[in-house]
mmCIF file with all atom_site columns, C-alpha atoms in Angstrom:
data_model
loop_
_atom_site.group_PDB
_atom_site.id
_atom_site.type_symbol
_atom_site.label_atom_id
_atom_site.label_alt_id
_atom_site.label_comp_id
_atom_site.label_asym_id
_atom_site.label_entity_id
_atom_site.label_seq_id
_atom_site.pdbx_PDB_ins_code
_atom_site.Cartn_x
_atom_site.Cartn_y
_atom_site.Cartn_z
_atom_site.occupancy
_atom_site.B_iso_or_equiv
_atom_site.pdbx_formal_charge
_atom_site.auth_seq_id
_atom_site.auth_comp_id
_atom_site.auth_asym_id
_atom_site.auth_atom_id
_atom_site.pdbx_PDB_model_num
ATOM 1   C CA . MET H 1 1   ? 82.443  -5.379  -27.559 1.00 80.00 ? 17  MET H CA 1
ATOM 2   C CA . LEU H 1 2   ? 80.489  -8.391  -29.150 1.00 82.00 ? 18  LEU H CA 1
ATOM 3   C CA . THR H 1 3   ? 83.716  -10.166 -29.876 1.00 86.00 ? 19  THR H CA 1
ATOM 4   C CA . PHE H 1 4   ? 84.753  -9.517  -26.182 1.00 87.00 ? 20  PHE H CA 1
ATOM 5   C CA . ALA H 1 5   ? 81.271  -11.041 -25.010 1.00 89.00 ? 21  ALA H CA 1
ATOM 6   C CA . ALA H 1 6   ? 81.733  -14.192 -27.269 1.00 88.00 ? 22  ALA H CA 1
ATOM 7   C CA . ALA H 1 7   ? 85.242  -14.570 -25.701 1.00 86.00 ? 23  ALA H CA 1
ATOM 8   C CA . VAL H 1 8   ? 83.816  -14.270 -22.246 1.00 87.00 ? 24  VAL H CA 1
ATOM 9   C CA . PHE H 1 9   ? 81.219  -16.932 -22.974 1.00 87.00 ? 25  PHE H CA 1
ATOM 10  C CA . PHE H 1 10  ? 83.498  -19.496 -24.455 1.00 84.00 ? 26  PHE H CA 1
ATOM 11  C CA . LEU H 1 11  ? 86.178  -19.025 -21.866 1.00 81.00 ? 27  LEU H CA 1
ATOM 12  C CA . ILE H 1 12  ? 83.637  -19.185 -18.880 1.00 83.00 ? 28  ILE H CA 1
ATOM 13  C CA . ILE H 1 13  ? 81.430  -22.136 -20.081 1.00 82.00 ? 29  ILE H CA 1
ATOM 14  C CA . THR H 1 14  ? 84.525  -24.366 -20.484 1.00 75.00 ? 30  THR H CA 1
ATOM 15  C CA . PRO H 1 15  ? 84.909  -26.815 -17.576 1.00 70.00 ? 31  PRO H CA 1
ATOM 16  C CA . GLY H 1 16  ? 87.257  -25.698 -14.934 1.00 75.00 ? 32  GLY H CA 1
ATOM 17  C CA . PRO H 1 17  ? 87.436  -26.170 -11.067 1.00 79.00 ? 33  PRO H CA 1
ATOM 18  C CA . GLY H 1 18  ? 84.461  -23.400 -10.550 1.00 85.00 ? 34  GLY H CA 1
ATOM 19  C CA . VAL H 1 19  ? 81.983  -24.957 -12.775 1.00 86.00 ? 35  VAL H CA 1
ATOM 20  C CA . MET H 1 20  ? 82.870  -28.567 -11.941 1.00 79.00 ? 36  MET H CA 1
ATOM 21  C CA . THR H 1 21  ? 82.529  -28.121 -8.277  1.00 78.00 ? 37  THR H CA 1
ATOM 22  C CA . THR H 1 22  ? 79.326  -26.067 -8.850  1.00 85.00 ? 38  THR H CA 1
ATOM 23  C CA . ALA H 1 23  ? 77.877  -29.120 -10.733 1.00 82.00 ? 39  ALA H CA 1
ATOM 24  C CA . GLY H 1 24  ? 79.300  -31.365 -7.836  1.00 74.00 ? 40  GLY H CA 1
ATOM 25  C CA . PHE H 1 25  ? 77.568  -29.604 -5.074  1.00 75.00 ? 41  PHE H CA 1
ATOM 26  C CA . GLY H 1 26  ? 74.388  -29.430 -7.071  1.00 78.00 ? 42  GLY H CA 1
ATOM 27  C CA . ALA H 1 27  ? 74.408  -33.181 -7.334  1.00 71.00 ? 43  ALA H CA 1
ATOM 28  C CA . ALA H 1 28  ? 75.224  -33.555 -3.580  1.00 68.00 ? 44  ALA H CA 1
ATOM 29  C CA . TYR H 1 29  ? 73.016  -30.890 -1.903  1.00 74.00 ? 45  TYR H CA 1
ATOM 30  C CA . GLY H 1 30  ? 70.437  -29.733 -4.478  1.00 78.00 ? 46  GLY H CA 1
ATOM 31  C CA . PHE H 1 31  ? 70.088  -26.264 -6.158  1.00 87.00 ? 47  PHE H CA 1
ATOM 32  C CA . ASN H 1 32  ? 69.049  -24.113 -3.211  1.00 87.00 ? 48  ASN H CA 1
ATOM 33  C CA . ALA H 1 33  ? 71.569  -25.308 -0.681  1.00 82.00 ? 49  ALA H CA 1
ATOM 34  C CA . SER H 1 34  ? 74.391  -24.857 -3.295  1.00 85.00 ? 50  SER H CA 1
ATOM 35  C CA . LEU H 1 35  ? 73.518  -21.264 -4.197  1.00 92.00 ? 51  LEU H CA 1
ATOM 36  C CA . ARG H 1 36  ? 75.836  -20.175 -1.234  1.00 92.00 ? 52  ARG H CA 1
ATOM 37  C CA . TYR H 1 37  ? 78.860  -21.839 -2.799  1.00 89.00 ? 53  TYR H CA 1
ATOM 38  C CA . VAL H 1 38  ? 77.981  -20.076 -6.205  1.00 94.00 ? 54  VAL H CA 1
ATOM 39  C CA . LEU H 1 39  ? 77.782  -16.896 -4.368  1.00 96.00 ? 55  LEU H CA 1
ATOM 40  C CA . GLY H 1 40  ? 81.203  -17.470 -2.952  1.00 94.00 ? 56  GLY H CA 1
ATOM 41  C CA . LEU H 1 41  ? 82.619  -18.268 -6.478  1.00 94.00 ? 57  LEU H CA 1
ATOM 42  C CA . PHE H 1 42  ? 81.063  -15.046 -7.737  1.00 96.00 ? 58  PHE H CA 1
ATOM 43  C CA . ILE H 1 43  ? 82.530  -12.930 -5.021  1.00 96.00 ? 59  ILE H CA 1
ATOM 44  C CA . GLY H 1 44  ? 85.979  -14.736 -5.537  1.00 94.00 ? 60  GLY H CA 1
ATOM 45  C CA . THR H 1 45  ? 85.901  -14.285 -9.400  1.00 94.00 ? 61  THR H CA 1
ATOM 46  C CA . ASN H 1 46  ? 85.195  -10.546 -8.994  1.00 96.00 ? 62  ASN H CA 1
ATOM 47  C CA . LEU H 1 47  ? 88.059  -10.184 -6.558  1.00 95.00 ? 63  LEU H CA 1
ATOM 48  C CA . VAL H 1 48  ? 90.215  -11.829 -9.032  1.00 94.00 ? 64  VAL H CA 1
ATOM 49  C CA . MET H 1 49  ? 88.965  -9.620  -11.641 1.00 94.00 ? 65  MET H CA 1
ATOM 50  C CA . LEU H 1 50  ? 89.662  -6.588  -9.598  1.00 94.00 ? 66  LEU H CA 1
ATOM 51  C CA . ALA H 1 51  ? 93.144  -7.802  -8.808  1.00 93.00 ? 67  ALA H CA 1
ATOM 52  C CA . VAL H 1 52  ? 94.027  -8.093  -12.481 1.00 92.00 ? 68  VAL H CA 1
ATOM 53  C CA . MET H 1 53  ? 92.381  -4.701  -13.427 1.00 92.00 ? 69  MET H CA 1
ATOM 54  C CA . THR H 1 54  ? 94.466  -2.927  -10.780 1.00 92.00 ? 70  THR H CA 1
ATOM 55  C CA . GLY H 1 55  ? 97.714  -4.876  -11.609 1.00 90.00 ? 71  GLY H CA 1
ATOM 56  C CA . LEU H 1 56  ? 97.743  -6.444  -7.995  1.00 88.00 ? 72  LEU H CA 1
ATOM 57  C CA . ALA H 1 57  ? 97.757  -9.970  -9.346  1.00 85.00 ? 73  ALA H CA 1
ATOM 58  C CA . ALA H 1 58  ? 100.589 -9.121  -11.659 1.00 84.00 ? 74  ALA H CA 1
ATOM 59  C CA . VAL H 1 59  ? 102.671 -7.762  -8.627  1.00 85.00 ? 75  VAL H CA 1
ATOM 60  C CA . ILE H 1 60  ? 101.825 -10.653 -6.436  1.00 79.00 ? 76  ILE H CA 1
ATOM 61  C CA . LEU H 1 61  ? 102.575 -13.273 -9.210  1.00 76.00 ? 77  LEU H CA 1
ATOM 62  C CA . SER H 1 62  ? 105.869 -11.508 -10.079 1.00 82.00 ? 78  SER H CA 1
ATOM 63  C CA . VAL H 1 63  ? 107.375 -12.747 -6.844  1.00 84.00 ? 79  VAL H CA 1
ATOM 64  C CA . PRO H 1 64  ? 108.825 -16.119 -7.849  1.00 85.00 ? 80  PRO H CA 1
ATOM 65  C CA . TRP H 1 65  ? 108.428 -18.042 -4.445  1.00 87.00 ? 81  TRP H CA 1
ATOM 66  C CA . LEU H 1 66  ? 104.970 -16.822 -3.913  1.00 82.00 ? 82  LEU H CA 1
ATOM 67  C CA . ARG H 1 67  ? 104.010 -17.788 -7.631  1.00 78.00 ? 83  ARG H CA 1
ATOM 68  C CA . THR H 1 68  ? 105.460 -21.234 -7.016  1.00 82.00 ? 84  THR H CA 1
ATOM 69  C CA . VAL H 1 69  ? 103.575 -21.762 -3.830  1.00 83.00 ? 85  VAL H CA 1
ATOM 70  C CA . LEU H 1 70  ? 100.258 -20.739 -5.315  1.00 78.00 ? 86  LEU H CA 1
ATOM 71  C CA . MET H 1 71  ? 100.863 -22.883 -8.407  1.00 76.00 ? 87  MET H CA 1
ATOM 72  C CA . PHE H 1 72  ? 101.586 -25.911 -6.205  1.00 81.00 ? 88  PHE H CA 1
ATOM 73  C CA . ALA H 1 73  ? 98.606  -25.280 -4.066  1.00 79.00 ? 89  ALA H CA 1
ATOM 74  C CA . SER H 1 74  ? 96.229  -24.974 -6.951  1.00 75.00 ? 90  SER H CA 1
ATOM 75  C CA . VAL H 1 75  ? 97.734  -27.954 -8.952  1.00 76.00 ? 91  VAL H CA 1
ATOM 76  C CA . ALA H 1 76  ? 97.549  -30.275 -5.779  1.00 79.00 ? 92  ALA H CA 1
ATOM 77  C CA . TYR H 1 77  ? 94.004  -29.215 -5.196  1.00 72.00 ? 93  TYR H CA 1
ATOM 78  C CA . LEU H 1 78  ? 93.085  -29.697 -8.892  1.00 71.00 ? 94  LEU H CA 1
ATOM 79  C CA . LEU H 1 79  ? 94.675  -33.151 -8.852  1.00 77.00 ? 95  LEU H CA 1
ATOM 80  C CA . TYR H 1 80  ? 92.677  -34.058 -5.608  1.00 73.00 ? 96  TYR H CA 1
ATOM 81  C CA . LEU H 1 81  ? 89.509  -33.042 -7.333  1.00 64.00 ? 97  LEU H CA 1
ATOM 82  C CA . ALA H 1 82  ? 90.313  -34.987 -10.540 1.00 68.00 ? 98  ALA H CA 1
ATOM 83  C CA . GLY H 1 83  ? 91.100  -38.197 -8.231  1.00 72.00 ? 99  GLY H CA 1
ATOM 84  C CA . ARG H 1 84  ? 87.885  -37.914 -6.414  1.00 65.00 ? 100 ARG H CA 1
ATOM 85  C CA . ILE H 1 85  ? 85.995  -37.514 -9.719  1.00 61.00 ? 101 ILE H CA 1
ATOM 86  C CA . ALA H 1 86  ? 87.785  -40.425 -11.443 1.00 65.00 ? 102 ALA H CA 1
ATOM 87  C CA . PHE H 1 87  ? 87.360  -42.756 -8.428  1.00 67.00 ? 103 PHE H CA 1
ATOM 88  C CA . ALA H 1 88  ? 83.701  -41.939 -7.636  1.00 57.00 ? 104 ALA H CA 1
ATOM 89  C CA . GLY H 1 89  ? 82.679  -45.350 -9.105  1.00 52.00 ? 105 GLY H CA 1
ATOM 90  C CA . ALA H 1 90  ? 79.260  -45.748 -10.481 1.00 51.00 ? 106 ALA H CA 1
ATOM 91  C CA . LYS H 1 91  ? 77.925  -42.734 -8.781  1.00 56.00 ? 107 LYS H CA 1
ATOM 92  C CA . VAL H 1 92  ? 77.364  -39.540 -10.700 1.00 52.00 ? 108 VAL H CA 1
ATOM 93  C CA . ALA H 1 93  ? 79.486  -37.386 -8.086  1.00 52.00 ? 109 ALA H CA 1
ATOM 94  C CA . PHE H 1 94  ? 81.683  -34.803 -9.630  1.00 52.00 ? 110 PHE H CA 1
ATOM 95  C CA . MET H 1 95  ? 83.317  -34.549 -6.160  1.00 50.00 ? 111 MET H CA 1
ATOM 96  C CA . GLU H 1 96  ? 82.750  -36.154 -3.023  1.00 49.00 ? 112 GLU H CA 1
ATOM 97  C CA . ALA H 1 97  ? 81.190  -33.423 -0.727  1.00 45.00 ? 113 ALA H CA 1
ATOM 98  C CA . LYS H 1 98  ? 81.570  -34.066 2.998   1.00 54.00 ? 114 LYS H CA 1
ATOM 99  C CA . SER H 1 99  ? 80.302  -30.777 4.362   1.00 56.00 ? 115 SER H CA 1
ATOM 100 C CA . PRO H 1 100 ? 77.709  -28.400 3.096   1.00 56.00 ? 116 PRO H CA 1
ATOM 101 C CA . PRO H 1 101 ? 79.034  -25.839 0.558   1.00 64.00 ? 117 PRO H CA 1
ATOM 102 C CA . GLY H 1 102 ? 79.322  -22.174 1.765   1.00 83.00 ? 118 GLY H CA 1
ATOM 103 C CA . VAL H 1 103 ? 80.338  -18.780 0.546   1.00 90.00 ? 119 VAL H CA 1
ATOM 104 C CA . LEU H 1 104 ? 83.809  -19.084 2.122   1.00 88.00 ? 120 LEU H CA 1
ATOM 105 C CA . GLY H 1 105 ? 84.570  -22.419 0.116   1.00 82.00 ? 121 GLY H CA 1
ATOM 106 C CA . GLY H 1 106 ? 83.690  -20.838 -3.223  1.00 87.00 ? 122 GLY H CA 1
ATOM 107 C CA . LEU H 1 107 ? 85.693  -17.766 -2.460  1.00 89.00 ? 123 LEU H CA 1
ATOM 108 C CA . MET H 1 108 ? 88.813  -19.766 -1.484  1.00 84.00 ? 124 MET H CA 1
ATOM 109 C CA . LEU H 1 109 ? 88.528  -21.943 -4.509  1.00 82.00 ? 125 LEU H CA 1
ATOM 110 C CA . GLN H 1 110 ? 88.770  -18.847 -6.799  1.00 88.00 ? 126 GLN H CA 1
ATOM 111 C CA . ALA H 1 111 ? 91.618  -17.523 -4.851  1.00 85.00 ? 127 ALA H CA 1
ATOM 112 C CA . ILE H 1 112 ? 93.847  -20.459 -5.954  1.00 80.00 ? 128 ILE H CA 1
ATOM 113 C CA . ASN H 1 113 ? 91.941  -21.189 -9.205  1.00 80.00 ? 129 ASN H CA 1
ATOM 114 C CA . PRO H 1 114 ? 94.532  -20.896 -12.001 1.00 75.00 ? 130 PRO H CA 1
ATOM 115 C CA . LYS H 1 115 ? 91.582  -20.770 -14.656 1.00 77.00 ? 131 LYS H CA 1
ATOM 116 C CA . ALA H 1 116 ? 90.130  -17.693 -12.954 1.00 84.00 ? 132 ALA H CA 1
ATOM 117 C CA . TYR H 1 117 ? 93.483  -15.853 -13.221 1.00 83.00 ? 133 TYR H CA 1
ATOM 118 C CA . ALA H 1 118 ? 94.229  -16.931 -16.707 1.00 79.00 ? 134 ALA H CA 1
ATOM 119 C CA . VAL H 1 119 ? 90.534  -16.233 -18.005 1.00 84.00 ? 135 VAL H CA 1
ATOM 120 C CA . ASN H 1 120 ? 90.471  -12.648 -16.257 1.00 87.00 ? 136 ASN H CA 1
ATOM 121 C CA . THR H 1 121 ? 93.937  -11.866 -17.451 1.00 87.00 ? 137 THR H CA 1
ATOM 122 C CA . SER H 1 122 ? 93.219  -12.731 -21.094 1.00 85.00 ? 138 SER H CA 1
ATOM 123 C CA . LEU H 1 123 ? 89.759  -11.016 -21.111 1.00 86.00 ? 139 LEU H CA 1
ATOM 124 C CA . ILE H 1 124 ? 90.958  -7.856  -19.306 1.00 89.00 ? 140 ILE H CA 1
ATOM 125 C CA . THR H 1 125 ? 94.290  -7.359  -21.125 1.00 86.00 ? 141 THR H CA 1
ATOM 126 C CA . GLY H 1 126 ? 93.509  -9.093  -24.462 1.00 82.00 ? 142 GLY H CA 1
ATOM 127 C CA . PHE H 1 127 ? 90.552  -6.909  -25.768 1.00 82.00 ? 143 PHE H CA 1
ATOM 128 C CA . ASP H 1 128 ? 91.309  -3.232  -26.186 1.00 83.00 ? 144 ASP H CA 1
ATOM 129 C CA . TYR H 1 129 ? 87.869  -1.825  -27.399 1.00 84.00 ? 145 TYR H CA 1
ATOM 130 C CA . ALA H 1 130 ? 87.977  1.426   -25.657 1.00 84.00 ? 146 ALA H CA 1
ATOM 131 C CA . PRO H 1 131 ? 91.632  2.565   -25.426 1.00 81.00 ? 147 PRO H CA 1
ATOM 132 C CA . ASP H 1 132 ? 90.890  6.290   -24.799 1.00 87.00 ? 148 ASP H CA 1
ATOM 133 C CA . ALA H 1 133 ? 88.194  5.539   -21.881 1.00 90.00 ? 149 ALA H CA 1
ATOM 134 C CA . PHE H 1 134 ? 89.975  3.243   -19.506 1.00 87.00 ? 150 PHE H CA 1
ATOM 135 C CA . LEU H 1 135 ? 87.366  3.443   -16.767 1.00 91.00 ? 151 LEU H CA 1
ATOM 136 C CA . PHE H 1 136 ? 84.475  2.845   -19.195 1.00 93.00 ? 152 PHE H CA 1
ATOM 137 C CA . GLU H 1 137 ? 86.339  -0.168  -20.615 1.00 92.00 ? 153 GLU H CA 1
ATOM 138 C CA . MET H 1 138 ? 87.064  -1.713  -17.237 1.00 93.00 ? 154 MET H CA 1
ATOM 139 C CA . VAL H 1 139 ? 83.391  -1.143  -15.908 1.00 94.00 ? 155 VAL H CA 1
ATOM 140 C CA . SER H 1 140 ? 81.832  -2.485  -19.172 1.00 94.00 ? 156 SER H CA 1
ATOM 141 C CA . LYS H 1 141 ? 84.144  -5.476  -19.109 1.00 94.00 ? 157 LYS H CA 1
ATOM 142 C CA . ALA H 1 142 ? 83.130  -6.273  -15.448 1.00 94.00 ? 158 ALA H CA 1
ATOM 143 C CA . LEU H 1 143 ? 79.428  -5.894  -16.295 1.00 96.00 ? 159 LEU H CA 1
ATOM 144 C CA . ILE H 1 144 ? 79.585  -8.017  -19.410 1.00 95.00 ? 160 ILE H CA 1
ATOM 145 C CA . MET H 1 145 ? 81.612  -10.746 -17.590 1.00 95.00 ? 161 MET H CA 1
ATOM 146 C CA . ASN H 1 146 ? 79.170  -10.838 -14.676 1.00 96.00 ? 162 ASN H CA 1
ATOM 147 C CA . ILE H 1 147 ? 76.144  -10.795 -16.972 1.00 96.00 ? 163 ILE H CA 1
ATOM 148 C CA . ILE H 1 148 ? 77.478  -14.019 -18.654 1.00 95.00 ? 164 ILE H CA 1
ATOM 149 C CA . TRP H 1 149 ? 79.008  -15.617 -15.659 1.00 95.00 ? 165 TRP H CA 1
ATOM 150 C CA . ILE H 1 150 ? 75.931  -15.835 -13.451 1.00 96.00 ? 166 ILE H CA 1
ATOM 151 C CA . PRO H 1 151 ? 73.731  -17.747 -15.934 1.00 96.00 ? 167 PRO H CA 1
ATOM 152 C CA . ILE H 1 152 ? 76.402  -20.177 -17.049 1.00 94.00 ? 168 ILE H CA 1
ATOM 153 C CA . HIS H 1 153 ? 77.171  -21.066 -13.303 1.00 94.00 ? 169 HIS H CA 1
ATOM 154 C CA . LEU H 1 154 ? 73.473  -21.403 -12.496 1.00 95.00 ? 170 LEU H CA 1
ATOM 155 C CA . ALA H 1 155 ? 73.166  -23.624 -15.674 1.00 94.00 ? 171 ALA H CA 1
ATOM 156 C CA . TRP H 1 156 ? 76.005  -25.840 -14.408 1.00 91.00 ? 172 TRP H CA 1
ATOM 157 C CA . LEU H 1 157 ? 74.594  -26.081 -10.914 1.00 91.00 ? 173 LEU H CA 1
ATOM 158 C CA . TRP H 1 158 ? 71.323  -27.177 -12.675 1.00 92.00 ? 174 TRP H CA 1
ATOM 159 C CA . ALA H 1 159 ? 73.184  -29.673 -14.641 1.00 88.00 ? 175 ALA H CA 1
ATOM 160 C CA . GLY H 1 160 ? 74.433  -31.269 -11.563 1.00 82.00 ? 176 GLY H CA 1
ATOM 161 C CA . VAL H 1 161 ? 71.063  -31.334 -9.900  1.00 83.00 ? 177 VAL H CA 1
ATOM 162 C CA . SER H 1 162 ? 69.623  -32.836 -13.112 1.00 85.00 ? 178 SER H CA 1
ATOM 163 C CA . LEU H 1 163 ? 72.371  -35.604 -13.572 1.00 77.00 ? 179 LEU H CA 1
ATOM 164 C CA . HIS H 1 164 ? 71.785  -36.664 -9.886  1.00 68.00 ? 180 HIS H CA 1
ATOM 165 C CA . ARG H 1 165 ? 68.040  -37.108 -10.710 1.00 74.00 ? 181 ARG H CA 1
ATOM 166 C CA . LEU H 1 166 ? 68.641  -39.426 -13.736 1.00 76.00 ? 182 LEU H CA 1
ATOM 167 C CA . ASN H 1 167 ? 68.695  -43.071 -13.469 1.00 69.00 ? 183 ASN H CA 1
ATOM 168 C CA . LEU H 1 168 ? 71.719  -43.520 -15.685 1.00 70.00 ? 184 LEU H CA 1
ATOM 169 C CA . SER H 1 169 ? 73.499  -47.044 -16.031 1.00 75.00 ? 185 SER H CA 1
ATOM 170 C CA . ASP H 1 170 ? 76.727  -47.707 -13.946 1.00 72.00 ? 186 ASP H CA 1
ATOM 171 C CA . ARG H 1 171 ? 78.712  -47.643 -17.179 1.00 78.00 ? 187 ARG H CA 1
ATOM 172 C CA . THR H 1 172 ? 77.308  -44.326 -18.168 1.00 77.00 ? 188 THR H CA 1
ATOM 173 C CA . GLN H 1 173 ? 78.016  -42.949 -14.789 1.00 70.00 ? 189 GLN H CA 1
ATOM 174 C CA . ARG H 1 174 ? 81.554  -44.079 -14.709 1.00 72.00 ? 190 ARG H CA 1
ATOM 175 C CA . THR H 1 175 ? 82.070  -42.612 -18.227 1.00 78.00 ? 191 THR H CA 1
ATOM 176 C CA . ILE H 1 176 ? 80.954  -39.239 -16.996 1.00 72.00 ? 192 ILE H CA 1
ATOM 177 C CA . ASN H 1 177 ? 83.157  -39.325 -14.101 1.00 68.00 ? 193 ASN H CA 1
ATOM 178 C CA . ILE H 1 178 ? 86.306  -40.288 -16.199 1.00 75.00 ? 194 ILE H CA 1
ATOM 179 C CA . LEU H 1 179 ? 85.527  -37.486 -18.648 1.00 76.00 ? 195 LEU H CA 1
ATOM 180 C CA . MET H 1 180 ? 85.115  -35.003 -15.908 1.00 69.00 ? 196 MET H CA 1
ATOM 181 C CA . ALA H 1 181 ? 88.357  -36.131 -14.421 1.00 71.00 ? 197 ALA H CA 1
ATOM 182 C CA . LEU H 1 182 ? 90.190  -35.861 -17.743 1.00 78.00 ? 198 LEU H CA 1
ATOM 183 C CA . SER H 1 183 ? 88.966  -32.408 -18.065 1.00 73.00 ? 199 SER H CA 1
ATOM 184 C CA . MET H 1 184 ? 90.039  -31.337 -14.835 1.00 67.00 ? 200 MET H CA 1
ATOM 185 C CA . LEU H 1 185 ? 93.511  -32.836 -15.645 1.00 75.00 ? 201 LEU H CA 1
ATOM 186 C CA . GLY H 1 186 ? 93.589  -30.845 -18.759 1.00 74.00 ? 202 GLY H CA 1
ATOM 187 C CA . VAL H 1 187 ? 93.098  -27.749 -16.693 1.00 65.00 ? 203 VAL H CA 1
ATOM 188 C CA . VAL H 1 188 ? 96.213  -28.812 -14.551 1.00 67.00 ? 204 VAL H CA 1
ATOM 189 C CA . ALA H 1 189 ? 98.165  -29.465 -17.818 1.00 73.00 ? 205 ALA H CA 1
ATOM 190 C CA . LEU H 1 190 ? 97.352  -25.904 -18.897 1.00 66.00 ? 206 LEU H CA 1
ATOM 191 C CA . ALA H 1 191 ? 98.134  -24.361 -15.526 1.00 61.00 ? 207 ALA H CA 1
ATOM 192 C CA . LEU H 1 192 ? 101.651 -26.075 -15.552 1.00 66.00 ? 208 LEU H CA 1
ATOM 193 C CA . TRP H 1 193 ? 102.212 -25.135 -19.249 1.00 69.00 ? 209 TRP H CA 1
ATOM 194 C CA . SER H 1 194 ? 101.307 -21.454 -18.448 1.00 61.00 ? 210 SER H CA 1
ATOM 195 C CA . ALA H 1 195 ? 103.647 -21.664 -15.449 1.00 59.00 ? 211 ALA H CA 1
ATOM 196 C CA . SER H 1 196 ? 106.542 -23.039 -17.468 1.00 63.00 ? 212 SER H CA 1
ATOM 197 C CA . ARG H 1 197 ? 106.102 -20.375 -20.087 1.00 60.00 ? 213 ARG H CA 1
ATOM 198 C CA . GLY H 1 198 ? 106.203 -17.694 -17.312 1.00 53.00 ? 214 GLY H CA 1
ATOM 199 C CA . VAL H 1 199 ? 109.501 -19.060 -15.989 1.00 45.00 ? 215 VAL H CA 1
ATOM 200 C CA . GLU H 1 200 ? 111.221 -18.823 -19.434 1.00 43.00 ? 216 GLU H CA 1
#
C-alpha cells in the first residue's frame, strides 16, 4: 500500500493539463476564485477513476472511432494550451484565461484529459495489494488517491498565485512559459505514443 501511495504521489505531481491549468487560473484569478475550477477537476478525476474501476472506460475506449475522436480532441486542446503558454510573452501566464474558472470547466477538462485516464488506469490496475478483497482495494485506492490529489492541486494553485506576485525579469518569465509549454508537449507526445501502442 505504501508503494501504491508513492506511485500516486509521483504520477499526480508531474505536470499535466490539470495541474498546469490549476496554476494558470491561480495566476489569473487568485486562490479563492479558482477553487471552483479545482473542485471541477476533483469531481472529474473521480468520475474517471470510477469509469476505470467499473470497466466503463475500457468499454468506451474499445470503440475505435470514439477512441480516435477523444484522442484528437484531447491532443488538439493540449496543443492549444501549449501554444498559449509558449506565446504568453513576458507574462507569467500558464494559460490566457478569458472567463472565470468554474466547476464545469474543470470537469470537462478531466473528461478529455489523457493523463487522467492513463494515471487512473495504471494505478487502479497496476497495483494488486488485496487480491482477495476487491471492494476494500478499490475503496482504499480511491481514498489514498484523493488524500494525495487534494493537497497537490492546492499546492499547484498556490504556486500559480505566488508566481503572479513575484517581480520576475522578462527573461525568467519567458523561460518559465517555454518550460511549461514543453512539459505540455511532452504530455501530448505521451498521449500519442500511448494511442499508437493501443492500435498495434
